[in-house]
Amino acid sequence: MLYPSIDTLMNKVDSKYKLVTVAAKRARNLQDKHALLLDKTVSHKYVGKALEEISAGVLGAKAHQAKTIEEETQEFLR
């Protein structure tokens, strides 16, 4: 059994694509010697540590809101 489970992770993030993207970016940050957000982790690898942070709720993804055509047009005209 893998920890954390995919079901637990999918409760934290709304799509598998976003989960993979966030975990990969965080794993790269950890590899570049950024501080770990958890006190103790089960995993020894960077991706596992990133997934544990997501599962614990200390790391997540912000939803990007797309601008409407009208908003983009107004910004362009300014």
Short mmCIF file of C-alpha atoms in Angstrom, two decimals:
data_model
loop_
_atom_site.label_atom_id
_atom_site.label_comp_id
_atom_site.label_asym_id
_atom_site.label_seq_id
_atom_site.Cartn_x
_atom_site.Cartn_y
_atom_site.Cartn_z
CA MET A 1 0.00 0.00 0.00
CA LEU A 2 1.33 3.39 -0.96
CA TYR A 3 1.28 6.31 1.43
CA PRO A 4 -0.41 8.69 0.97
CA SER A 5 -3.11 6.98 -1.06
CA ILE A 6 -4.39 8.48 -4.30
CA ASP A 7 -7.89 8.73 -2.79
CA THR A 8 -6.61 10.90 0.06
CA LEU A 9 -4.66 13.08 -2.35
CA MET A 10 -7.62 13.51 -4.71
CA ASN A 11 -9.65 14.90 -1.79
CA LYS A 12 -7.06 17.69 -1.54
CA VAL A 13 -6.59 18.48 -5.25
CA ASP A 14 -9.31 18.50 -7.89
CA SER A 15 -7.44 16.79 -10.75
CA LYS A 16 -4.65 14.26 -11.18
CA TYR A 17 -2.88 16.58 -13.61
CA LYS A 18 -2.77 19.37 -11.02
CA LEU A 19 -1.62 16.90 -8.35
CA VAL A 20 1.30 15.74 -10.48
CA THR A 21 2.26 19.30 -11.40
CA VAL A 22 2.21 20.59 -7.81
CA ALA A 23 4.07 17.54 -6.48
CA ALA A 24 6.75 17.79 -9.18
CA LYS A 25 7.33 21.51 -8.58
CA ARG A 26 7.54 20.99 -4.83
CA ALA A 27 9.90 18.03 -5.27
CA ARG A 28 12.21 20.26 -7.33
CA ASN A 29 12.07 22.90 -4.57
CA LEU A 30 12.99 20.31 -1.96
CA GLN A 31 15.84 19.09 -4.14
CA ASP A 32 17.13 22.68 -4.28
CA LYS A 33 17.40 22.59 -0.46
CA HIS A 34 14.17 24.44 0.42
CA ALA A 35 12.83 23.73 3.91
CA LEU A 36 10.42 20.87 4.48
CA LEU A 37 6.96 21.99 5.64
CA LEU A 38 6.39 18.90 7.82
CA ASP A 39 8.29 17.92 10.94
CA LYS A 40 8.52 14.23 10.05
CA THR A 41 7.88 12.30 6.84
CA VAL A 42 7.63 8.60 6.06
CA SER A 43 9.10 8.92 2.58
CA HIS A 44 12.79 9.42 1.87
CA LYS A 45 12.36 10.67 -1.71
CA TYR A 46 11.47 14.22 -2.70
CA VAL A 47 8.28 13.32 -4.59
CA GLY A 48 7.02 11.27 -1.66
CA LYS A 49 7.73 14.13 0.74
CA ALA A 50 5.86 16.53 -1.56
CA LEU A 51 2.87 14.17 -1.71
CA GLU A 52 2.87 13.89 2.09
CA GLU A 53 2.78 17.70 2.34
CA ILE A 54 -0.21 17.79 0.00
CA SER A 55 -1.93 15.03 1.97
CA ALA A 56 -1.36 16.90 5.25
CA GLY A 57 -2.93 20.02 3.76
CA VAL A 58 0.12 22.26 4.16
CA LEU A 59 0.64 22.43 0.40
CA GLY A 60 -1.99 22.89 -2.26
CA ALA A 61 -2.76 24.47 -5.59
CA LYS A 62 -4.50 27.75 -6.12
CA ALA A 63 -7.14 27.80 -8.82
CA HIS A 64 -6.25 30.07 -11.70
CA GLN A 65 -9.21 32.11 -12.85
CA ALA A 66 -9.24 32.85 -16.53
CA LYS A 67 -10.07 36.36 -17.60
CA THR A 68 -13.02 37.00 -19.83
CA ILE A 69 -12.54 38.44 -23.29
CA GLU A 70 -14.02 41.73 -22.10
CA GLU A 71 -11.50 41.99 -19.24
CA GLU A 72 -8.59 41.28 -21.56
CA THR A 73 -9.87 43.83 -24.07
CA GLN A 74 -10.16 46.50 -21.39
CA GLU A 75 -6.60 45.81 -20.20
CA PHE A 76 -5.31 45.95 -23.76
CA LEU A 77 -7.00 49.30 -24.41
CA ARG A 78 -5.51 50.97 -21.31
#
